[in-house]
């Protein structure tokens, strides 16, 4: 009865574990959840007020498929102001979260057997969407020694005549790694002269720590601008996960035209109230609020990194951005799924096993929760690990 295609798809592991932790909590169990990729802050007041005004003004009808003109202009202005990128409003499409931006893109570009190079560890959704589009994921394994970043050499070795897309995500979910300008330039050099398209998922752009600097992939050179699709949204930076707002930008007119065709036959426009609220999320009005959240995340990142590194047999690279630690437990186990399941049942602590991100021997710990809970959670993880020795 069901299509072969749908049977190739696995459910989202990050959402699955987060939902399980919520259910156990609702049953009254003492659960500390570090599985959610979701900021623990509220939506900024200015954004909520913009949405209330939009409702009162009856902005409740269908809109143009890629989004209303003011919103597309706000995205273009943001990309110019923050990233130095010259996209026209006609080069932009807004979507129901950046997950949807990626879904549209893979559907529009991949034919059966086309290859997508994905550095691991990767966000769980990339290879699933590739498979669902008929493509093939070519996973390139990275590790702690290079802060989990693909090198130009690794990229060169992974390219074949079937390579269509290179997937980049900086700052990274799940490692927090950020590609420097120099590293992106080295990647650009390898790509020059090829037809490879780069997807640059910049979702965690605003959550950057210490002296790390975020660079947009498309800003590296004219050649990179032309081959890159920039993907971003407000879910993480503005703590707006439930609003479902993401966007993509590409100077490729043919690509944006087929993306609009696809969206016109699937979801049409995104929610009209979200569109108006998103303008306030993008125009600089909430920069101060975003900075307050970033500072709080930074404190947690540093303290949690130190606490984990003090546990025998555990190590973690201090993240340059995002709100995750990718904790190395290779000295303890090579079965991160079993480790995570036991940790949840024995200590009531929910983390996501590294195997879901394509890298065994790690777990992902989201510190998008208050510092007291983080301290208690790491204490429980330490006692769990000690009990296994
Ligand atoms: N990219 C990355 C790297 C993510 O972690 C997420 C997860 N939320 C997304 C894209 C998608 O975000 P959303 O669909 O909520 O905009
Ligand atoms: N992206 C977040 C995460 O990695 C949210 C869940 C999801 O969309 O997968 O946890």
PDB file of C-alpha atoms in Angstrom, residues 69-359:
ATOM      1  CA  UNK A  69       7.173  41.753  -0.727  1.00  0.00           C
ATOM      2  CA  UNK A  70       8.033  43.485   2.583  1.00  0.00           C
ATOM      3  CA  UNK A  71       9.280  40.210   4.040  1.00  0.00           C
ATOM      4  CA  UNK A  72      11.421  39.322   1.019  1.00  0.00           C
ATOM      5  CA  UNK A  73      12.901  42.823   1.213  1.00  0.00           C
ATOM      6  CA  UNK A  74      13.560  42.359   4.962  1.00  0.00           C
ATOM      7  CA  UNK A  75      15.404  39.091   4.252  1.00  0.00           C
ATOM      8  CA  UNK A  76      17.434  40.752   1.475  1.00  0.00           C
ATOM      9  CA  UNK A  77      18.302  43.665   3.794  1.00  0.00           C
ATOM     10  CA  UNK A  78      19.323  41.272   6.565  1.00  0.00           C
ATOM     11  CA  UNK A  79      21.569  39.284   4.241  1.00  0.00           C
ATOM     12  CA  UNK A  80      23.211  42.527   3.091  1.00  0.00           C
ATOM     13  CA  UNK A  81      23.573  44.012   6.573  1.00  0.00           C
ATOM     14  CA  UNK A  82      24.758  40.921   8.471  1.00  0.00           C
ATOM     15  CA  UNK A  83      26.436  38.887   5.758  1.00  0.00           C
ATOM     16  CA  UNK A  84      27.494  41.348   3.049  1.00  0.00           C
ATOM     17  CA  UNK A  85      25.458  39.443   0.451  1.00  0.00           C
ATOM     18  CA  UNK A  86      23.662  41.101  -2.465  1.00  0.00           C
ATOM     19  CA  UNK A  87      20.500  39.084  -2.977  1.00  0.00           C
ATOM     20  CA  UNK A  88      17.486  40.650  -4.706  1.00  0.00           C
ATOM     21  CA  UNK A  89      14.070  39.958  -3.094  1.00  0.00           C
ATOM     22  CA  UNK A  90      13.253  37.825  -6.181  1.00  0.00           C
ATOM     23  CA  UNK A  91      16.125  35.480  -5.230  1.00  0.00           C
ATOM     24  CA  UNK A  92      14.477  34.578  -1.902  1.00  0.00           C
ATOM     25  CA  UNK A  93      11.819  32.067  -0.849  1.00  0.00           C
ATOM     26  CA  UNK A  94      10.400  31.835   2.679  1.00  0.00           C
ATOM     27  CA  UNK A  95       9.449  28.439   4.072  1.00  0.00           C
ATOM     28  CA  UNK A  96       7.874  26.649   7.034  1.00  0.00           C
ATOM     29  CA  UNK A  97      11.197  26.488   8.884  1.00  0.00           C
ATOM     30  CA  UNK A  98      14.621  25.904   7.373  1.00  0.00           C
ATOM     31  CA  UNK A  99      13.866  22.182   7.399  1.00  0.00           C
ATOM     32  CA  UNK A 100      11.266  22.913   4.749  1.00  0.00           C
ATOM     33  CA  UNK A 101      13.736  25.108   2.796  1.00  0.00           C
ATOM     34  CA  UNK A 102      16.078  22.110   2.606  1.00  0.00           C
ATOM     35  CA  UNK A 103      13.261  19.746   1.686  1.00  0.00           C
ATOM     36  CA  UNK A 104      12.212  21.930  -1.256  1.00  0.00           C
ATOM     37  CA  UNK A 105      15.814  22.253  -2.399  1.00  0.00           C
ATOM     38  CA  UNK A 106      16.659  18.554  -2.386  1.00  0.00           C
ATOM     39  CA  UNK A 107      13.394  17.778  -4.185  1.00  0.00           C
ATOM     40  CA  UNK A 108      14.083  20.423  -6.820  1.00  0.00           C
ATOM     41  CA  UNK A 109      17.699  19.518  -7.542  1.00  0.00           C
ATOM     42  CA  UNK A 110      18.305  15.789  -7.066  1.00  0.00           C
ATOM     43  CA  UNK A 111      17.710  13.051  -9.587  1.00  0.00           C
ATOM     44  CA  UNK A 112      17.975   9.344  -8.795  1.00  0.00           C
ATOM     45  CA  UNK A 113      21.594   8.514  -7.923  1.00  0.00           C
ATOM     46  CA  UNK A 114      22.871  12.103  -7.626  1.00  0.00           C
ATOM     47  CA  UNK A 115      25.399  12.465  -4.831  1.00  0.00           C
ATOM     48  CA  UNK A 116      25.391  14.879  -1.927  1.00  0.00           C
ATOM     49  CA  UNK A 117      28.587  15.221   0.103  1.00  0.00           C
ATOM     50  CA  UNK A 118      27.717  15.486   3.801  1.00  0.00           C
ATOM     51  CA  UNK A 119      30.450  15.903   6.420  1.00  0.00           C
ATOM     52  CA  UNK A 120      29.727  13.821   9.556  1.00  0.00           C
ATOM     53  CA  UNK A 121      28.727  14.466  12.256  1.00  0.00           C
ATOM     54  CA  UNK A 122      25.737  16.029  10.519  1.00  0.00           C
ATOM     55  CA  UNK A 123      22.300  17.237  11.497  1.00  0.00           C
ATOM     56  CA  UNK A 124      20.084  14.116  11.404  1.00  0.00           C
ATOM     57  CA  UNK A 125      17.732  15.486   8.751  1.00  0.00           C
ATOM     58  CA  UNK A 126      20.196  15.961   5.862  1.00  0.00           C
ATOM     59  CA  UNK A 127      20.730  12.335   4.758  1.00  0.00           C
ATOM     60  CA  UNK A 128      17.064  11.505   5.304  1.00  0.00           C
ATOM     61  CA  UNK A 129      15.910  14.286   2.993  1.00  0.00           C
ATOM     62  CA  UNK A 130      18.553  13.288   0.434  1.00  0.00           C
ATOM     63  CA  UNK A 131      17.328   9.680   0.372  1.00  0.00           C
ATOM     64  CA  UNK A 132      13.722  10.798   0.124  1.00  0.00           C
ATOM     65  CA  UNK A 133      14.652  12.847  -2.946  1.00  0.00           C
ATOM     66  CA  UNK A 134      16.250   9.827  -4.618  1.00  0.00           C
ATOM     67  CA  UNK A 135      19.790  11.045  -3.988  1.00  0.00           C
ATOM     68  CA  UNK A 136      22.752   9.323  -2.373  1.00  0.00           C
ATOM     69  CA  UNK A 137      24.539  10.719   0.680  1.00  0.00           C
ATOM     70  CA  UNK A 138      28.315  10.533   0.520  1.00  0.00           C
ATOM     71  CA  UNK A 139      29.310  10.793   4.148  1.00  0.00           C
ATOM     72  CA  UNK A 140      32.759  12.189   4.910  1.00  0.00           C
ATOM     73  CA  UNK A 141      33.833  11.409   8.445  1.00  0.00           C
ATOM     74  CA  UNK A 142      35.511  14.170  10.467  1.00  0.00           C
ATOM     75  CA  UNK A 143      36.627  14.047  14.098  1.00  0.00           C
ATOM     76  CA  UNK A 144      37.743  15.979  17.155  1.00  0.00           C
ATOM     77  CA  UNK A 145      41.287  16.421  15.775  1.00  0.00           C
ATOM     78  CA  UNK A 146      40.077  18.906  13.149  1.00  0.00           C
ATOM     79  CA  UNK A 147      37.210  20.302  15.250  1.00  0.00           C
ATOM     80  CA  UNK A 148      34.874  18.146  13.135  1.00  0.00           C
ATOM     81  CA  UNK A 149      35.402  20.119   9.918  1.00  0.00           C
ATOM     82  CA  UNK A 150      35.833  18.699   6.427  1.00  0.00           C
ATOM     83  CA  UNK A 151      39.202  19.610   4.898  1.00  0.00           C
ATOM     84  CA  UNK A 152      39.769  20.667   1.302  1.00  0.00           C
ATOM     85  CA  UNK A 153      41.677  17.407   0.797  1.00  0.00           C
ATOM     86  CA  UNK A 154      38.786  15.280   2.095  1.00  0.00           C
ATOM     87  CA  UNK A 155      36.382  17.186  -0.133  1.00  0.00           C
ATOM     88  CA  UNK A 156      38.582  16.677  -3.195  1.00  0.00           C
ATOM     89  CA  UNK A 157      38.678  12.928  -2.542  1.00  0.00           C
ATOM     90  CA  UNK A 158      34.890  12.685  -2.133  1.00  0.00           C
ATOM     91  CA  UNK A 159      33.961  14.398  -5.408  1.00  0.00           C
ATOM     92  CA  UNK A 160      32.837  12.151  -8.277  1.00  0.00           C
ATOM     93  CA  UNK A 161      31.138  12.807 -11.615  1.00  0.00           C
ATOM     94  CA  UNK A 162      27.809  12.353  -9.795  1.00  0.00           C
ATOM     95  CA  UNK A 163      28.411  14.954  -7.081  1.00  0.00           C
ATOM     96  CA  UNK A 164      25.709  17.575  -7.238  1.00  0.00           C
ATOM     97  CA  UNK A 165      25.650  19.194  -3.804  1.00  0.00           C
ATOM     98  CA  UNK A 166      28.041  19.889  -0.912  1.00  0.00           C
ATOM     99  CA  UNK A 167      26.191  20.310   2.404  1.00  0.00           C
ATOM    100  CA  UNK A 168      27.812  22.761   4.808  1.00  0.00           C
ATOM    101  CA  UNK A 169      26.513  23.713   8.255  1.00  0.00           C
ATOM    102  CA  UNK A 170      28.355  26.367  10.220  1.00  0.00           C
ATOM    103  CA  UNK A 171      28.033  26.820  13.174  1.00  0.00           C
ATOM    104  CA  UNK A 172      27.368  23.097  13.262  1.00  0.00           C
ATOM    105  CA  UNK A 173      24.638  21.077  14.852  1.00  0.00           C
ATOM    106  CA  UNK A 174      25.792  18.867  16.642  1.00  0.00           C
ATOM    107  CA  UNK A 175      29.434  20.009  17.194  1.00  0.00           C
ATOM    108  CA  UNK A 176      29.313  23.817  17.371  1.00  0.00           C
ATOM    109  CA  UNK A 177      32.215  24.017  14.891  1.00  0.00           C
ATOM    110  CA  UNK A 178      32.569  27.139  12.753  1.00  0.00           C
ATOM    111  CA  UNK A 179      34.393  27.210   9.409  1.00  0.00           C
ATOM    112  CA  UNK A 180      36.905  30.060   9.283  1.00  0.00           C
ATOM    113  CA  UNK A 181      37.187  32.292   6.238  1.00  0.00           C
ATOM    114  CA  UNK A 182      40.452  30.523   5.334  1.00  0.00           C
ATOM    115  CA  UNK A 183      38.827  27.099   5.527  1.00  0.00           C
ATOM    116  CA  UNK A 184      35.961  28.245   3.321  1.00  0.00           C
ATOM    117  CA  UNK A 185      38.445  29.711   0.851  1.00  0.00           C
ATOM    118  CA  UNK A 186      40.225  26.363   0.658  1.00  0.00           C
ATOM    119  CA  UNK A 187      36.885  24.649  -0.004  1.00  0.00           C
ATOM    120  CA  UNK A 188      36.068  27.282  -2.645  1.00  0.00           C
ATOM    121  CA  UNK A 189      39.334  26.497  -4.430  1.00  0.00           C
ATOM    122  CA  UNK A 190      38.403  22.812  -4.704  1.00  0.00           C
ATOM    123  CA  UNK A 191      34.940  23.655  -6.056  1.00  0.00           C
ATOM    124  CA  UNK A 192      36.115  26.171  -8.651  1.00  0.00           C
ATOM    125  CA  UNK A 193      35.506  24.875 -12.159  1.00  0.00           C
ATOM    126  CA  UNK A 194      32.957  22.245 -11.010  1.00  0.00           C
ATOM    127  CA  UNK A 195      29.136  22.421 -11.235  1.00  0.00           C
ATOM    128  CA  UNK A 196      28.729  21.561  -7.552  1.00  0.00           C
ATOM    129  CA  UNK A 197      26.089  23.526  -5.657  1.00  0.00           C
ATOM    130  CA  UNK A 198      26.761  24.380  -2.010  1.00  0.00           C
ATOM    131  CA  UNK A 199      23.963  24.395   0.545  1.00  0.00           C
ATOM    132  CA  UNK A 200      25.080  26.630   3.399  1.00  0.00           C
ATOM    133  CA  UNK A 201      22.905  26.086   6.472  1.00  0.00           C
ATOM    134  CA  UNK A 202      23.579  29.170   8.606  1.00  0.00           C
ATOM    135  CA  UNK A 203      20.837  28.566  11.165  1.00  0.00           C
ATOM    136  CA  UNK A 204      23.122  29.154  14.205  1.00  0.00           C
ATOM    137  CA  UNK A 205      24.866  32.201  12.731  1.00  0.00           C
ATOM    138  CA  UNK A 206      23.970  34.464  15.667  1.00  0.00           C
ATOM    139  CA  UNK A 207      25.071  32.029  18.369  1.00  0.00           C
ATOM    140  CA  UNK A 208      28.861  32.411  18.283  1.00  0.00           C
ATOM    141  CA  UNK A 209      31.295  32.339  21.233  1.00  0.00           C
ATOM    142  CA  UNK A 210      34.544  33.936  22.336  1.00  0.00           C
ATOM    143  CA  UNK A 211      36.648  35.254  19.482  1.00  0.00           C
ATOM    144  CA  UNK A 212      35.154  32.912  16.890  1.00  0.00           C
ATOM    145  CA  UNK A 213      33.944  34.692  13.772  1.00  0.00           C
ATOM    146  CA  UNK A 214      31.102  33.540  11.559  1.00  0.00           C
ATOM    147  CA  UNK A 215      31.561  33.870   7.788  1.00  0.00           C
ATOM    148  CA  UNK A 216      28.803  33.301   5.236  1.00  0.00           C
ATOM    149  CA  UNK A 217      29.857  30.775   2.604  1.00  0.00           C
ATOM    150  CA  UNK A 218      28.436  32.859  -0.239  1.00  0.00           C
ATOM    151  CA  UNK A 219      30.563  35.852   0.793  1.00  0.00           C
ATOM    152  CA  UNK A 220      33.864  34.123  -0.035  1.00  0.00           C
ATOM    153  CA  UNK A 221      33.949  35.036  -3.745  1.00  0.00           C
ATOM    154  CA  UNK A 222      31.725  35.753  -6.744  1.00  0.00           C
ATOM    155  CA  UNK A 223      32.124  32.105  -7.781  1.00  0.00           C
ATOM    156  CA  UNK A 224      30.918  30.943  -4.353  1.00  0.00           C
ATOM    157  CA  UNK A 225      28.029  33.442  -4.359  1.00  0.00           C
ATOM    158  CA  UNK A 226      26.797  32.002  -7.637  1.00  0.00           C
ATOM    159  CA  UNK A 227      27.039  28.340  -6.581  1.00  0.00           C
ATOM    160  CA  UNK A 228      25.751  28.693  -3.001  1.00  0.00           C
ATOM    161  CA  UNK A 229      22.211  28.528  -1.679  1.00  0.00           C
ATOM    162  CA  UNK A 230      22.098  30.307   1.677  1.00  0.00           C
ATOM    163  CA  UNK A 231      19.667  28.771   4.184  1.00  0.00           C
ATOM    164  CA  UNK A 232      18.698  30.417   7.451  1.00  0.00           C
ATOM    165  CA  UNK A 233      15.733  31.259   9.669  1.00  0.00           C
ATOM    166  CA  UNK A 234      14.658  32.580  13.046  1.00  0.00           C
ATOM    167  CA  UNK A 235      14.060  29.343  14.980  1.00  0.00           C
ATOM    168  CA  UNK A 236      17.325  29.429  16.907  1.00  0.00           C
ATOM    169  CA  UNK A 237      18.561  33.021  16.846  1.00  0.00           C
ATOM    170  CA  UNK A 238      15.207  34.515  17.829  1.00  0.00           C
ATOM    171  CA  UNK A 239      13.891  31.529  19.792  1.00  0.00           C
ATOM    172  CA  UNK A 240      10.961  31.104  17.383  1.00  0.00           C
ATOM    173  CA  UNK A 241      10.922  27.349  16.730  1.00  0.00           C
ATOM    174  CA  UNK A 242       7.145  26.997  16.750  1.00  0.00           C
ATOM    175  CA  UNK A 243       6.501  29.892  14.370  1.00  0.00           C
ATOM    176  CA  UNK A 244       7.994  27.908  11.490  1.00  0.00           C
ATOM    177  CA  UNK A 245       9.996  30.509   9.656  1.00  0.00           C
ATOM    178  CA  UNK A 246      12.973  29.755   7.430  1.00  0.00           C
ATOM    179  CA  UNK A 247      14.266  31.019   4.123  1.00  0.00           C
ATOM    180  CA  UNK A 248      16.591  30.273   1.248  1.00  0.00           C
ATOM    181  CA  UNK A 249      18.385  32.609  -1.124  1.00  0.00           C
ATOM    182  CA  UNK A 250      19.986  31.886  -4.472  1.00  0.00           C
ATOM    183  CA  UNK A 251      20.956  34.028  -7.476  1.00  0.00           C
ATOM    184  CA  UNK A 252      20.032  31.074  -9.732  1.00  0.00           C
ATOM    185  CA  UNK A 253      16.827  32.306 -11.406  1.00  0.00           C
ATOM    186  CA  UNK A 254      15.909  28.900 -12.828  1.00  0.00           C
ATOM    187  CA  UNK A 255      16.262  27.299  -9.400  1.00  0.00           C
ATOM    188  CA  UNK A 256      14.138  29.880  -7.564  1.00  0.00           C
ATOM    189  CA  UNK A 257      11.489  29.596 -10.269  1.00  0.00           C
ATOM    190  CA  UNK A 258      11.136  25.800  -9.865  1.00  0.00           C
ATOM    191  CA  UNK A 259      11.210  26.142  -6.074  1.00  0.00           C
ATOM    192  CA  UNK A 260       8.265  28.532  -6.302  1.00  0.00           C
ATOM    193  CA  UNK A 261       6.488  26.125  -8.642  1.00  0.00           C
ATOM    194  CA  UNK A 262       7.016  23.277  -6.155  1.00  0.00           C
ATOM    195  CA  UNK A 263       5.849  25.344  -3.179  1.00  0.00           C
ATOM    196  CA  UNK A 264       2.804  26.568  -5.134  1.00  0.00           C
ATOM    197  CA  UNK A 265       1.710  22.920  -5.418  1.00  0.00           C
ATOM    198  CA  UNK A 266       2.501  21.913  -1.835  1.00  0.00           C
ATOM    199  CA  UNK A 267       2.265  24.396   1.057  1.00  0.00           C
ATOM    200  CA  UNK A 268       1.622  27.658  -0.900  1.00  0.00           C
ATOM    201  CA  UNK A 269       2.767  30.602   1.204  1.00  0.00           C
ATOM    202  CA  UNK A 270       3.861  30.231   4.827  1.00  0.00           C
ATOM    203  CA  UNK A 271       1.591  31.472   7.617  1.00  0.00           C
ATOM    204  CA  UNK A 272       0.668  35.108   6.957  1.00  0.00           C
ATOM    205  CA  UNK A 273       1.011  36.219  10.610  1.00  0.00           C
ATOM    206  CA  UNK A 274       4.427  34.574  10.905  1.00  0.00           C
ATOM    207  CA  UNK A 275       5.523  36.493   7.811  1.00  0.00           C
ATOM    208  CA  UNK A 276       4.761  39.845   9.397  1.00  0.00           C
ATOM    209  CA  UNK A 277       6.267  38.875  12.751  1.00  0.00           C
ATOM    210  CA  UNK A 278       9.400  37.691  10.937  1.00  0.00           C
ATOM    211  CA  UNK A 279      10.006  41.173   9.506  1.00  0.00           C
ATOM    212  CA  UNK A 280      10.524  42.412  13.078  1.00  0.00           C
ATOM    213  CA  UNK A 281      12.716  39.368  13.742  1.00  0.00           C
ATOM    214  CA  UNK A 282      14.940  40.284  10.804  1.00  0.00           C
ATOM    215  CA  UNK A 283      15.151  44.080  10.707  1.00  0.00           C
ATOM    216  CA  UNK A 284      17.514  44.555  13.647  1.00  0.00           C
ATOM    217  CA  UNK A 285      14.760  45.410  16.199  1.00  0.00           C
ATOM    218  CA  UNK A 286      15.624  42.410  18.362  1.00  0.00           C
ATOM    219  CA  UNK A 287      19.423  42.460  18.054  1.00  0.00           C
ATOM    220  CA  UNK A 288      19.730  43.362  21.756  1.00  0.00           C
ATOM    221  CA  UNK A 289      17.555  40.431  22.824  1.00  0.00           C
ATOM    222  CA  UNK A 290      19.500  38.043  20.592  1.00  0.00           C
ATOM    223  CA  UNK A 291      22.746  39.236  22.171  1.00  0.00           C
ATOM    224  CA  UNK A 292      21.373  38.630  25.695  1.00  0.00           C
ATOM    225  CA  UNK A 293      20.515  35.042  24.738  1.00  0.00           C
ATOM    226  CA  UNK A 294      23.940  34.556  23.136  1.00  0.00           C
ATOM    227  CA  UNK A 295      25.730  35.712  26.283  1.00  0.00           C
ATOM    228  CA  UNK A 296      23.701  33.287  28.387  1.00  0.00           C
ATOM    229  CA  UNK A 297      24.434  30.400  25.986  1.00  0.00           C
ATOM    230  CA  UNK A 298      28.136  31.263  26.114  1.00  0.00           C
ATOM    231  CA  UNK A 299      28.287  31.002  29.910  1.00  0.00           C
ATOM    232  CA  UNK A 300      26.593  27.619  29.767  1.00  0.00           C
ATOM    233  CA  UNK A 301      28.838  26.419  26.917  1.00  0.00           C
ATOM    234  CA  UNK A 302      32.022  27.191  28.840  1.00  0.00           C
ATOM    235  CA  UNK A 303      30.886  25.776  32.174  1.00  0.00           C
ATOM    236  CA  UNK A 304      29.393  22.604  30.667  1.00  0.00           C
ATOM    237  CA  UNK A 305      32.541  21.989  28.580  1.00  0.00           C
ATOM    238  CA  UNK A 306      34.725  22.223  31.701  1.00  0.00           C
ATOM    239  CA  UNK A 307      32.410  19.955  33.708  1.00  0.00           C
ATOM    240  CA  UNK A 308      32.456  17.247  31.016  1.00  0.00           C
ATOM    241  CA  UNK A 309      36.205  17.455  30.507  1.00  0.00           C
ATOM    242  CA  UNK A 310      36.666  16.854  34.252  1.00  0.00           C
ATOM    243  CA  UNK A 311      34.976  13.431  33.931  1.00  0.00           C
ATOM    244  CA  UNK A 312      37.424  10.556  33.466  1.00  0.00           C
ATOM    245  CA  UNK A 313      37.152   8.930  30.035  1.00  0.00           C
ATOM    246  CA  UNK A 314      35.102  11.793  28.565  1.00  0.00           C
ATOM    247  CA  UNK A 315      36.261  14.656  26.380  1.00  0.00           C
ATOM    248  CA  UNK A 316      34.599  17.465  24.505  1.00  0.00           C
ATOM    249  CA  UNK A 317      35.822  20.149  22.117  1.00  0.00           C
ATOM    250  CA  UNK A 318      34.678  23.559  23.332  1.00  0.00           C
ATOM    251  CA  UNK A 319      32.017  24.673  20.837  1.00  0.00           C
ATOM    252  CA  UNK A 320      32.610  27.834  18.792  1.00  0.00           C
ATOM    253  CA  UNK A 321      28.875  28.326  18.355  1.00  0.00           C
ATOM    254  CA  UNK A 322      25.338  26.790  18.424  1.00  0.00           C
ATOM    255  CA  UNK A 323      24.103  25.276  21.707  1.00  0.00           C
ATOM    256  CA  UNK A 324      25.330  21.703  21.687  1.00  0.00           C
ATOM    257  CA  UNK A 325      28.281  19.736  23.022  1.00  0.00           C
ATOM    258  CA  UNK A 326      29.305  16.660  21.052  1.00  0.00           C
ATOM    259  CA  UNK A 327      30.706  14.570  23.883  1.00  0.00           C
ATOM    260  CA  UNK A 328      33.340  11.925  23.120  1.00  0.00           C
ATOM    261  CA  UNK A 329      32.689   8.695  25.059  1.00  0.00           C
ATOM    262  CA  UNK A 330      34.847   6.383  22.937  1.00  0.00           C
ATOM    263  CA  UNK A 331      36.812   5.242  26.005  1.00  0.00           C
ATOM    264  CA  UNK A 332      33.556   4.114  27.603  1.00  0.00           C
ATOM    265  CA  UNK A 333      31.488   2.642  24.779  1.00  0.00           C
ATOM    266  CA  UNK A 334      31.168   2.239  21.033  1.00  0.00           C
ATOM    267  CA  UNK A 335      27.394   1.892  21.271  1.00  0.00           C
ATOM    268  CA  UNK A 336      26.008   5.387  21.793  1.00  0.00           C
ATOM    269  CA  UNK A 337      22.411   4.218  21.284  1.00  0.00           C
ATOM    270  CA  UNK A 338      22.602   1.677  24.136  1.00  0.00           C
ATOM    271  CA  UNK A 339      24.451   4.254  26.285  1.00  0.00           C
ATOM    272  CA  UNK A 340      21.732   6.875  25.728  1.00  0.00           C
ATOM    273  CA  UNK A 341      18.889   4.432  26.370  1.00  0.00           C
ATOM    274  CA  UNK A 342      20.434   3.229  29.645  1.00  0.00           C
ATOM    275  CA  UNK A 343      21.242   6.785  30.713  1.00  0.00           C
ATOM    276  CA  UNK A 344      17.576   7.678  30.254  1.00  0.00           C
ATOM    277  CA  UNK A 345      16.183   4.650  32.052  1.00  0.00           C
ATOM    278  CA  UNK A 346      18.731   4.589  34.920  1.00  0.00           C
ATOM    279  CA  UNK A 347      19.371   8.292  35.553  1.00  0.00           C
ATOM    280  CA  UNK A 348      16.441  10.003  33.818  1.00  0.00           C
ATOM    281  CA  UNK A 349      18.792  11.988  31.561  1.00  0.00           C
ATOM    282  CA  UNK A 350      17.915  12.389  27.868  1.00  0.00           C
ATOM    283  CA  UNK A 351      20.713  12.995  25.326  1.00  0.00           C
ATOM    284  CA  UNK A 352      20.892  12.107  21.619  1.00  0.00           C
ATOM    285  CA  UNK A 353      23.248   9.267  20.581  1.00  0.00           C
ATOM    286  CA  UNK A 354      26.068  10.236  18.218  1.00  0.00           C
ATOM    287  CA  UNK A 355      25.192   7.430  15.832  1.00  0.00           C
ATOM    288  CA  UNK A 356      22.127   9.450  14.757  1.00  0.00           C
ATOM    289  CA  UNK A 357      24.491  12.196  13.584  1.00  0.00           C
ATOM    290  CA  UNK A 358      26.653   9.683  11.717  1.00  0.00           C
ATOM    291  CA  UNK A 359      29.459   9.519  14.319  1.00  0.00           C
TER     292      UNK A 359
END
